Tab-separated table of C-alpha atoms in Angstrom:
chain	number	residue	atom	x	y	z
A	40	ASP	CA	75.795	-31.661	4.999
A	41	SER	CA	73.994	-33.995	2.627
A	42	ALA	CA	70.800	-31.985	2.140
A	43	GLY	CA	69.751	-31.693	-1.467
A	44	PHE	CA	72.059	-34.319	-2.986
A	45	GLN	CA	72.955	-32.054	-5.911
A	46	ASN	CA	75.672	-34.344	-7.289
A	47	PRO	CA	76.436	-35.755	-9.756
A	48	ARG	CA	75.635	-33.191	-12.380
A	49	PRO	CA	73.279	-34.625	-15.009
A	50	PRO	CA	74.654	-34.589	-18.558
A	51	ALA	CA	72.378	-33.816	-21.463
A	52	PRO	CA	72.134	-36.327	-24.293
A	53	TYR	CA	75.230	-36.813	-26.413
A	54	GLU	CA	75.098	-34.249	-29.224
A	55	ASN	CA	77.698	-33.314	-31.834
A	56	GLY	CA	80.376	-35.376	-30.115
A	57	GLU	CA	79.842	-33.766	-26.701
A	58	TYR	CA	77.862	-34.169	-23.496
A	59	ILE	CA	76.520	-30.848	-22.208
A	60	ILE	CA	76.542	-30.516	-18.411
A	61	ALA	CA	74.287	-27.762	-17.133
A	62	GLU	CA	75.551	-26.279	-13.898
A	63	ALA	CA	72.909	-26.504	-11.176
A	64	GLY	CA	73.220	-22.875	-10.044
A	65	PRO	CA	74.564	-21.584	-6.758
A	66	MET	CA	76.299	-24.119	-4.514
A	67	GLN	CA	74.160	-25.587	-1.776
A	68	ASP	CA	74.929	-28.063	0.951
A	69	SER	CA	75.809	-31.273	-0.822
A	70	GLN	CA	77.805	-34.446	-0.559
A	71	GLY	CA	80.156	-36.344	-2.785
A	72	THR	CA	82.474	-39.309	-2.519
A	73	GLY	CA	86.243	-39.166	-2.109
A	74	PHE	CA	88.899	-41.856	-1.954
A	75	ILE	CA	92.434	-42.149	-0.661
A	76	ILE	CA	95.254	-42.583	-3.198
A	77	ASP	CA	98.305	-42.201	-0.951
A	78	ASP	CA	99.069	-43.557	2.513
A	79	ASP	CA	100.094	-40.019	3.574
A	80	GLY	CA	96.491	-38.766	3.395
A	81	VAL	CA	96.124	-37.675	-0.242
A	82	TRP	CA	92.559	-38.069	-1.536
A	83	LEU	CA	90.787	-37.570	-4.877
A	84	THR	CA	87.262	-36.355	-5.538
A	85	ALA	CA	85.406	-34.419	-8.251
A	86	GLN	CA	86.227	-30.746	-8.712
A	87	HIS	CA	82.538	-29.822	-8.820
A	88	VAL	CA	82.136	-31.374	-5.341
A	89	THR	CA	84.708	-29.007	-3.799
A	90	HIS	CA	84.360	-25.926	-6.005
A	91	GLY	CA	82.897	-22.875	-4.300
A	92	CYS	CA	82.606	-24.537	-0.896
A	93	ASP	CA	83.379	-22.456	2.164
A	94	ARG	CA	83.689	-25.600	4.324
A	95	LEU	CA	84.865	-29.072	3.383
A	96	GLY	CA	85.212	-32.226	5.401
A	97	LEU	CA	85.782	-35.935	4.973
A	98	TYR	CA	83.306	-38.097	6.871
A	99	ASP	CA	84.309	-41.666	7.692
A	100	GLY	CA	80.963	-42.775	9.124
A	101	VAL	CA	81.907	-41.671	12.635
A	102	ASP	CA	83.937	-38.454	12.539
A	103	LEU	CA	84.145	-35.434	10.248
A	104	ALA	CA	87.722	-34.375	9.487
A	105	PRO	CA	87.965	-30.762	8.241
A	106	VAL	CA	89.814	-30.300	4.944
A	107	ALA	CA	92.087	-27.297	4.501
A	108	ARG	CA	94.157	-27.949	1.346
A	109	VAL	CA	92.375	-28.678	-1.928
A	110	SER	CA	93.836	-28.345	-5.431
A	111	GLU	CA	91.178	-28.216	-8.155
A	112	SER	CA	92.005	-29.150	-11.733
A	113	ALA	CA	91.626	-26.471	-14.372
A	114	VAL	CA	91.138	-29.030	-17.170
A	115	SER	CA	89.041	-31.853	-15.721
A	116	ASP	CA	86.503	-32.570	-13.001
A	117	ALA	CA	89.063	-33.677	-10.410
A	118	ALA	CA	90.318	-32.272	-7.121
A	119	VAL	CA	93.178	-33.402	-4.886
A	120	ILE	CA	92.724	-33.157	-1.122
A	121	ARG	CA	95.977	-33.005	0.813
A	122	ASP	CA	96.452	-33.641	4.528
A	123	GLY	CA	93.294	-35.753	4.727
A	124	PRO	CA	92.860	-38.572	7.198
A	125	ARG	CA	95.208	-41.505	6.802
A	126	MET	CA	93.088	-44.609	6.410
A	127	GLY	CA	94.002	-48.157	5.559
A	128	THR	CA	95.242	-48.974	2.097
A	129	ALA	CA	95.253	-46.431	-0.714
A	130	LEU	CA	93.651	-47.320	-4.047
A	131	PRO	CA	96.209	-47.935	-6.820
A	132	LEU	CA	96.140	-45.618	-9.833
A	133	GLY	CA	95.896	-47.400	-13.194
A	134	GLY	CA	97.886	-46.699	-16.296
A	135	ALA	CA	96.704	-49.232	-18.851
A	136	ALA	CA	94.805	-48.022	-21.910
A	137	LEU	CA	91.102	-48.831	-21.878
A	138	MET	CA	89.241	-50.245	-24.855
A	139	ALA	CA	85.567	-49.776	-25.683
A	140	GLY	CA	83.574	-52.501	-23.944
A	141	ALA	CA	85.904	-52.666	-20.937
A	142	THR	CA	84.204	-53.256	-17.588
A	143	GLY	CA	84.244	-50.437	-15.051
A	144	TRP	CA	83.181	-50.363	-11.408
A	145	HIS	CA	81.913	-46.995	-10.133
A	146	MET	CA	81.874	-46.772	-6.353
A	147	GLY	CA	80.457	-44.233	-3.964
A	148	TYR	CA	77.683	-43.161	-1.636
A	149	PRO	CA	74.592	-42.000	-3.541
A	150	ALA	CA	72.087	-40.595	-1.034
A	151	GLY	CA	74.566	-41.638	1.671
A	152	SER	CA	74.277	-45.370	0.908
A	153	PRO	CA	77.171	-47.510	-0.363
A	154	ALA	CA	76.842	-48.580	-3.983
A	155	VAL	CA	78.780	-50.172	-6.808
A	156	ILE	CA	77.654	-49.679	-10.394
A	157	GLU	CA	78.971	-52.069	-13.035
A	158	THR	CA	79.412	-50.394	-16.429
A	159	ARG	CA	80.846	-50.941	-19.893
A	160	LEU	CA	83.048	-48.316	-21.511
A	161	ILE	CA	81.419	-46.612	-24.489
A	162	GLY	CA	84.525	-44.562	-25.255
A	163	GLU	CA	86.167	-41.173	-25.034
A	164	ALA	CA	84.050	-38.048	-25.276
A	165	VAL	CA	84.020	-34.373	-24.347
A	166	ALA	CA	81.895	-32.894	-21.577
A	167	ARG	CA	81.114	-29.204	-21.912
A	168	ARG	CA	80.315	-27.430	-18.643
A	169	GLY	CA	77.584	-24.862	-19.075
A	170	LEU	CA	76.304	-23.221	-22.215
A	171	GLY	CA	77.572	-20.542	-24.563
A	172	PRO	CA	81.047	-19.417	-25.583
A	173	ALA	CA	82.424	-19.494	-22.023
A	174	ALA	CA	81.587	-23.211	-21.624
A	175	ARG	CA	84.672	-25.276	-20.893
A	176	GLY	CA	85.229	-28.632	-22.581
A	177	GLU	CA	86.964	-31.442	-20.741
A	178	PRO	CA	87.976	-34.973	-21.767
A	179	VAL	CA	85.805	-37.709	-20.241
A	180	LEU	CA	85.075	-41.374	-20.561
A	181	ALA	CA	81.434	-42.327	-21.192
A	182	TRP	CA	80.137	-45.505	-19.559
A	183	ALA	CA	76.862	-47.440	-19.977
A	184	GLU	CA	75.264	-48.816	-16.824
A	185	VAL	CA	74.987	-52.630	-16.672
A	186	GLN	CA	73.819	-53.205	-13.097
A	187	ARG	CA	73.753	-51.675	-9.644
A	188	LEU	CA	74.967	-53.585	-6.619
A	189	GLY	CA	73.822	-52.564	-3.150
A	190	TYR	CA	71.693	-49.681	-4.375
A	191	GLY	CA	68.322	-49.443	-6.084
A	192	ASN	CA	67.293	-47.463	-9.123
A	193	GLY	CA	67.264	-44.058	-7.382
A	194	PRO	CA	69.270	-41.003	-8.384
A	195	LEU	CA	73.041	-41.251	-8.006
A	196	GLY	CA	73.434	-37.922	-6.155
A	197	GLY	CA	76.454	-38.306	-3.856
A	198	ILE	CA	78.466	-40.732	-6.014
A	199	SER	CA	80.332	-37.847	-7.699
A	200	GLY	CA	84.002	-37.942	-6.838
A	201	GLY	CA	84.032	-41.701	-6.319
A	202	PRO	CA	86.579	-43.942	-8.009
A	203	VAL	CA	86.104	-45.809	-11.271
A	204	LEU	CA	88.029	-49.075	-11.115
A	205	ASP	CA	89.032	-51.243	-14.043
A	206	GLY	CA	88.994	-55.051	-14.075
A	207	ALA	CA	92.392	-55.121	-12.335
A	208	GLY	CA	91.071	-53.011	-9.426
A	209	GLU	CA	93.027	-49.896	-10.404
A	210	VAL	CA	91.590	-46.374	-10.479
A	211	VAL	CA	90.998	-45.213	-14.064
A	212	GLY	CA	88.850	-42.154	-13.370
A	213	VAL	CA	86.738	-40.067	-11.015
A	214	VAL	CA	82.912	-40.107	-11.312
A	215	SER	CA	81.811	-36.769	-12.754
A	216	ALA	CA	78.204	-36.914	-13.996
A	217	SER	CA	75.372	-39.333	-14.620
A	218	THR	CA	71.924	-39.572	-16.077
A	219	ASP	CA	69.577	-42.207	-14.715
A	220	ARG	CA	67.182	-41.883	-17.648
A	221	ARG	CA	69.866	-42.707	-20.220
A	222	GLY	CA	71.915	-45.024	-17.994
A	223	ARG	CA	75.148	-43.138	-18.638
A	224	ILE	CA	77.952	-42.217	-16.250
A	225	LEU	CA	80.789	-39.883	-17.176
A	226	SER	CA	84.203	-39.995	-15.533
A	227	THR	CA	87.409	-38.064	-15.859
A	228	ALA	CA	89.770	-39.471	-18.461
A	229	PRO	CA	92.797	-41.249	-16.896
């Protein structure tokens, strides 16, 4: 269900070398983006999209395929969905090191509409989930928005879990958080 569009989580301004991501509270119906990485039906999405859900499904625009096997990362905002639908060509995973200023392409379905956001890599950072001593830090890449293609200036809720592609068209991260006001998007580190 896409009511509420709670994703992506908004990061606070960059302070003391970290982005602080406040958790939104109890899970509600939400949507995120996922993408296939293996022709056998292995998908990636953001861990915060799947975490705490009692029902998960992958929607292809026509049908909703229930998801039974999800492995959530303990160190980054990524989740692997196994036994998902087998669809077309899988996206290739990248391995090349990224330099500050590199172009990135963030893809997904904010508010249920297809969008591509062109960005430039700011660099490596740490995202801290929550506040206080129990807050968990995770490595991220910080990106600055350049332009949006196919989507206006609205919130990016629903793009979480989408792929970040480099200039060669390879996946270099998973969209984790964004802030429209500051024009920043965070992704998992490769």
